[in-house]
mmCIF file of C-alpha atoms in Angstrom:
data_model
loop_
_atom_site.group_PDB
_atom_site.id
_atom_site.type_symbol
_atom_site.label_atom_id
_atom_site.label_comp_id
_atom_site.label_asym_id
_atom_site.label_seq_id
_atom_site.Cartn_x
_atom_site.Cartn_y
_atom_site.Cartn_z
ATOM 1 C CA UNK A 1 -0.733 6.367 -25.122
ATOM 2 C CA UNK A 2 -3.520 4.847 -22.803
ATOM 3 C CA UNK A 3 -2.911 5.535 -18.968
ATOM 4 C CA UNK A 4 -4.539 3.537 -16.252
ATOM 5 C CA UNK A 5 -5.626 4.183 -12.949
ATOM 6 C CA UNK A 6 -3.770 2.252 -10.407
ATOM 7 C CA UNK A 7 -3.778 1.662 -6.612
ATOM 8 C CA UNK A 8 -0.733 0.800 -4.977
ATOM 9 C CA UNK A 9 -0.078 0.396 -0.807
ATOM 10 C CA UNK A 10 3.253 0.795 0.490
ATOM 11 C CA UNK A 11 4.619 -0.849 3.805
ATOM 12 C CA UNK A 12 7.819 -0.575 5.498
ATOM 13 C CA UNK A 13 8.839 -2.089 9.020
ATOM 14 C CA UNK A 14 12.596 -2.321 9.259
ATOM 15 C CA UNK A 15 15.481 0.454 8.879
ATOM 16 C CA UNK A 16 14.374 4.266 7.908
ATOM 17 C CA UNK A 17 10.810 3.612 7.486
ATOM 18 C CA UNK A 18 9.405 6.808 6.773
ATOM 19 C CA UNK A 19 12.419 7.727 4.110
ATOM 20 C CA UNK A 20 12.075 4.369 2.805
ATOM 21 C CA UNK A 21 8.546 5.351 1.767
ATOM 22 C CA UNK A 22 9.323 8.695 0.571
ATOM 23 C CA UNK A 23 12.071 7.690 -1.318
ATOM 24 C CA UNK A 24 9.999 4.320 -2.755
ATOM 25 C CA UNK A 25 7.413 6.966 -4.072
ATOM 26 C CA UNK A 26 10.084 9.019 -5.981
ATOM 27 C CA UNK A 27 11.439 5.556 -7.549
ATOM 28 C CA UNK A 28 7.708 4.387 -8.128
ATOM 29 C CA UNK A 29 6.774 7.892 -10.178
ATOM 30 C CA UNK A 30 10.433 7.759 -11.866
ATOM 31 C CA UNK A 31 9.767 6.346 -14.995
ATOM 32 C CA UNK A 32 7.292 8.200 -17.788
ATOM 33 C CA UNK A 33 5.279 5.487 -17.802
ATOM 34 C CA UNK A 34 4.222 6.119 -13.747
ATOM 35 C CA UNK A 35 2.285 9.354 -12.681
ATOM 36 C CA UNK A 36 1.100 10.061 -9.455
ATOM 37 C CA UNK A 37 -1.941 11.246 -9.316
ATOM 38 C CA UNK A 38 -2.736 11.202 -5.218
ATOM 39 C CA UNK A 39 -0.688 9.812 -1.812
ATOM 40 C CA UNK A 40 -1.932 9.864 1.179
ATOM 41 C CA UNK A 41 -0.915 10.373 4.819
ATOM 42 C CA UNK A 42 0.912 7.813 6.645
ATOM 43 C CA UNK A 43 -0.490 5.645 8.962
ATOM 44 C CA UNK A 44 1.803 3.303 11.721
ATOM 45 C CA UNK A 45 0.336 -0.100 12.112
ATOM 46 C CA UNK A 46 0.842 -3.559 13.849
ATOM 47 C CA UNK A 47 2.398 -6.387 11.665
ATOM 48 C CA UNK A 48 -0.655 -7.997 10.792
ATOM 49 C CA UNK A 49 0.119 -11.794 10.136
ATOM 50 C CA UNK A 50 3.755 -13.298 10.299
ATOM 51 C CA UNK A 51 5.940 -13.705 12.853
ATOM 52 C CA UNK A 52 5.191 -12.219 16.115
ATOM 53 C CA UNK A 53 7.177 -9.815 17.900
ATOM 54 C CA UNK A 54 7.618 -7.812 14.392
ATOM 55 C CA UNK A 55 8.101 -3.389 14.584
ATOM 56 C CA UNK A 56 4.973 -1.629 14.124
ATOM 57 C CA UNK A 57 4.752 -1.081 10.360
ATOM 58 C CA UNK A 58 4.274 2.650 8.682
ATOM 59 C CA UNK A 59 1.780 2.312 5.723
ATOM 60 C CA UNK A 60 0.868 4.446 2.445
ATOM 61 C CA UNK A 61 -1.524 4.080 -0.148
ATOM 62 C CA UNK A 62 -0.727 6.173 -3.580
ATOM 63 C CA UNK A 63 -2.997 6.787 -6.682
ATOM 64 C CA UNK A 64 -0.871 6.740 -9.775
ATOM 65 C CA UNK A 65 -2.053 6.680 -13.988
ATOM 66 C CA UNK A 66 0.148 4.070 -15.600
ATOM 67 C CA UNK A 67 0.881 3.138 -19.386
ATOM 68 C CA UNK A 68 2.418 -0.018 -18.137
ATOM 69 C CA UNK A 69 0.623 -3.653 -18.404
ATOM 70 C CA UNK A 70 -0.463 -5.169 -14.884
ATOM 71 C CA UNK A 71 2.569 -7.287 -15.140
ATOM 72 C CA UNK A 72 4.816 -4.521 -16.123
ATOM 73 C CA UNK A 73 3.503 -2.612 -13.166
ATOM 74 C CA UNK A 74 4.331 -5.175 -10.678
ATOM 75 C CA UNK A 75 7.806 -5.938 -12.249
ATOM 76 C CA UNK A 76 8.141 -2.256 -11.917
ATOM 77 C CA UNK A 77 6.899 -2.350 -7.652
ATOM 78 C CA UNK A 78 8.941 -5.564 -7.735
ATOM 79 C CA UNK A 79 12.304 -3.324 -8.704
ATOM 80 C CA UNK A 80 11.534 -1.029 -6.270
ATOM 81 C CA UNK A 81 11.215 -2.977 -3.224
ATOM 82 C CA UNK A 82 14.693 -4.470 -4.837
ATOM 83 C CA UNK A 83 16.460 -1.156 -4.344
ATOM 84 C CA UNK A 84 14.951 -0.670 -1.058
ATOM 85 C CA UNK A 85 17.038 -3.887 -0.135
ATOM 86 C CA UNK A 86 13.400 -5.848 -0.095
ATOM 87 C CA UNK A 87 14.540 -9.744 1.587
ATOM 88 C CA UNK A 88 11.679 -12.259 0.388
ATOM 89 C CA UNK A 89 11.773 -14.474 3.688
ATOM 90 C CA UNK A 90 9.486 -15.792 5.927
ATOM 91 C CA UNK A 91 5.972 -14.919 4.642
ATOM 92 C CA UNK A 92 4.465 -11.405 5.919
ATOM 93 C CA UNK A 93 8.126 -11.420 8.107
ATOM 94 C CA UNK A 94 9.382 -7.860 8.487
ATOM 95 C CA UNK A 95 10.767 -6.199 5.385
ATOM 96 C CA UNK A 96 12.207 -2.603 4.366
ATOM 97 C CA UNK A 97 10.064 -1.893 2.216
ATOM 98 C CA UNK A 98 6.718 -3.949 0.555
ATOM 99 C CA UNK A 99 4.756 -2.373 -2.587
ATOM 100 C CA UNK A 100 1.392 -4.010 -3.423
ATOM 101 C CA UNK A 101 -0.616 -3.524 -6.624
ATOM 102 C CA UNK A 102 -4.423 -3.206 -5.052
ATOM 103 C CA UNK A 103 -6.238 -2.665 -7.924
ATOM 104 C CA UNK A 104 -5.526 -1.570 -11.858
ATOM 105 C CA UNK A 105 -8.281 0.193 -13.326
ATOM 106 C CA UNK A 106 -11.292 -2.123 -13.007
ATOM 107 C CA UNK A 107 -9.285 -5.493 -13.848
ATOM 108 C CA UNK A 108 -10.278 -8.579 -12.386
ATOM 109 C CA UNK A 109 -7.806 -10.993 -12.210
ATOM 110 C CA UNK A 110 -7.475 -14.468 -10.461
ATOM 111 C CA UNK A 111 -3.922 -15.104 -11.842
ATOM 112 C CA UNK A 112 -1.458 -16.274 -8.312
ATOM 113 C CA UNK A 113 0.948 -13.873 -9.763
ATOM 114 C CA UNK A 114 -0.952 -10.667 -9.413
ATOM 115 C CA UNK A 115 -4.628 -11.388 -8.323
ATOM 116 C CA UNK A 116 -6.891 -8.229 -8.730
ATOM 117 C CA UNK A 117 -8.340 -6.701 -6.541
ATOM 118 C CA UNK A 118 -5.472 -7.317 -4.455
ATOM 119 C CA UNK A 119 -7.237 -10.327 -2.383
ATOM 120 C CA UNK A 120 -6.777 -9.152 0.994
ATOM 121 C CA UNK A 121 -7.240 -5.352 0.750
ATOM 122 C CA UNK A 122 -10.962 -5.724 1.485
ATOM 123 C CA UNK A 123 -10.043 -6.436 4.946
ATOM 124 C CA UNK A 124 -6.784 -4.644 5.659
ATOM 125 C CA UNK A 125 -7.549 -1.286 7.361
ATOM 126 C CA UNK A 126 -4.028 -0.113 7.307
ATOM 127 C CA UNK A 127 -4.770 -0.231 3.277
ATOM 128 C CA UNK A 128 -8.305 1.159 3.000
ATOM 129 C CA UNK A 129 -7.975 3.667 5.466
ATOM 130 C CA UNK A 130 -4.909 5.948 3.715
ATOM 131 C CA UNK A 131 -7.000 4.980 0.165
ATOM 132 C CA UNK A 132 -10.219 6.413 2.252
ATOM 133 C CA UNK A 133 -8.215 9.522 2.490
ATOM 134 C CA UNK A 134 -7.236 10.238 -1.400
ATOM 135 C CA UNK A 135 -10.257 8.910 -2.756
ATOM 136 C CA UNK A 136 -13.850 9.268 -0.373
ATOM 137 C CA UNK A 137 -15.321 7.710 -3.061
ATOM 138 C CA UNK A 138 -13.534 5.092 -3.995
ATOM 139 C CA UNK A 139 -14.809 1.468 -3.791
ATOM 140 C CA UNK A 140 -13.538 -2.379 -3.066
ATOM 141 C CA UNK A 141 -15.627 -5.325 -4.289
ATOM 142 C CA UNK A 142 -18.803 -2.528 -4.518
ATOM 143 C CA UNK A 143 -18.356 -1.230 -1.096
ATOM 144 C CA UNK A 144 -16.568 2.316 -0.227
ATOM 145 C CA UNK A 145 -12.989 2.078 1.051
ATOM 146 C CA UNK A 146 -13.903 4.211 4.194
ATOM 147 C CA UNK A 147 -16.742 1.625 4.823
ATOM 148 C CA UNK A 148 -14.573 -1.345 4.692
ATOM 149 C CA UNK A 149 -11.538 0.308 6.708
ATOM 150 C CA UNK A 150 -13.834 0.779 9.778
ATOM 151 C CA UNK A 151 -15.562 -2.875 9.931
ATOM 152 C CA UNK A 152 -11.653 -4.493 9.637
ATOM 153 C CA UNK A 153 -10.152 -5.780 12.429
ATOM 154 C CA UNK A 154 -6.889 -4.236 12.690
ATOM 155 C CA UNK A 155 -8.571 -0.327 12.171
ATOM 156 C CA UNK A 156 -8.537 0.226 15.814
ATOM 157 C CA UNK A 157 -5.028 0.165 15.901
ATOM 158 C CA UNK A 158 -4.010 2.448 13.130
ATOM 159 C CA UNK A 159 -2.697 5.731 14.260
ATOM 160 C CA UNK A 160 -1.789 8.696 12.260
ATOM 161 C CA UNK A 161 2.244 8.693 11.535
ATOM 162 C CA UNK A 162 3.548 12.647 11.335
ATOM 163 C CA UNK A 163 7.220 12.004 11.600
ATOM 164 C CA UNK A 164 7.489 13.571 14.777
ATOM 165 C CA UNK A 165 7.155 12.489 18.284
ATOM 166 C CA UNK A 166 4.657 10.190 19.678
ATOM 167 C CA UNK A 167 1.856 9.113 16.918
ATOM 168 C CA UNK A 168 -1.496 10.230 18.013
ATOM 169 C CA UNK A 169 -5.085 8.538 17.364
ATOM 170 C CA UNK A 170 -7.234 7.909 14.561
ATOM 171 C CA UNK A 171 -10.482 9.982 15.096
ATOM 172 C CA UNK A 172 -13.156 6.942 15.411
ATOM 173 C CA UNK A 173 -11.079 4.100 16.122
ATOM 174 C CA UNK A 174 -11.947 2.840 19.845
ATOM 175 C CA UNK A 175 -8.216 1.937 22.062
#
């Protein structure tokens, strides 16, 4: 059975955040055809986009190898964020929990159901940063991850998520 390497970032900004995204993992690496291979620290976030006023989002990126087809994948993210009581409503609107497929091996893809590279990753911090973290040496569009993460606009106002207490800063991002 061939396995691919996928990149998937995980987003939560209503109810039990942090379980939501520990729990979404579990259901994400459920099924055989899922393995993780890497996650990474959490990192708390402003809504970037949508309505205003939304809570601060907590944000994951995990590595997994997968035997499913890029549509099978996303069907599979798609269940998931079903489970987690997901509510497709006003675009980038607060939601309990939102999986994205960034990339799937190196597959380009322009189809509007699952464009790859995911076609705003190259300039979401709170999506290359956590990816920076599993993978130094990955790359977006021929650039590293870590590279990208600090040129984006929102990286200042990541901060490290640890569960506990008051979130503290992100070593190199300017307040």
């Amino acid at each position: 059975m061939n396995y691919t390497r996928a990149v998937l970032a995980l987003g939560s900004n209503l109810g039990e955040r942090s379980d939501t995204l520990s729990s979404a993992v579990a259901d994400l690496v459920d099924p055989p055809e899922v393995r993780l291979l890497a996650i990474s620290p959490i990192v708390q976030t402003k809504a970037v986009g949508g309505p205003p006023g939304q809570p601060d989002f907590l944000n994951m990126v995990i590595a997994v190898e997968t035997s499913l087809l890029p549509e099978g994948l996303l069907r599979h993210c798609q269940a998931v964020e079903k489970k987690h009581l997901r509510v497709r409503g006003v675009r980038w609107g607060p939601r309990t929990l939102d999986v994205d497929v960034i990339t799937y091996g190196d597959l380009a893809s322009a189809d509007p159901e699952l464009t790859l590279p995911h076609p705003r990753a190259a300039e979401r911090a709170f999506v290359l940063y956590p990816w920076s973290l599993i993978d130094p040496a990955a790359e977006l569009n021929g650039e590293r991850v870590g590279e990208l993460a600090a040129r984006a606009a929102d990286f200042a106002d990541l901060v490290p998520f640890d569960g506990f207490g008051e979130p503290h800063g992100v070593a190199g991002a300017e307040s």
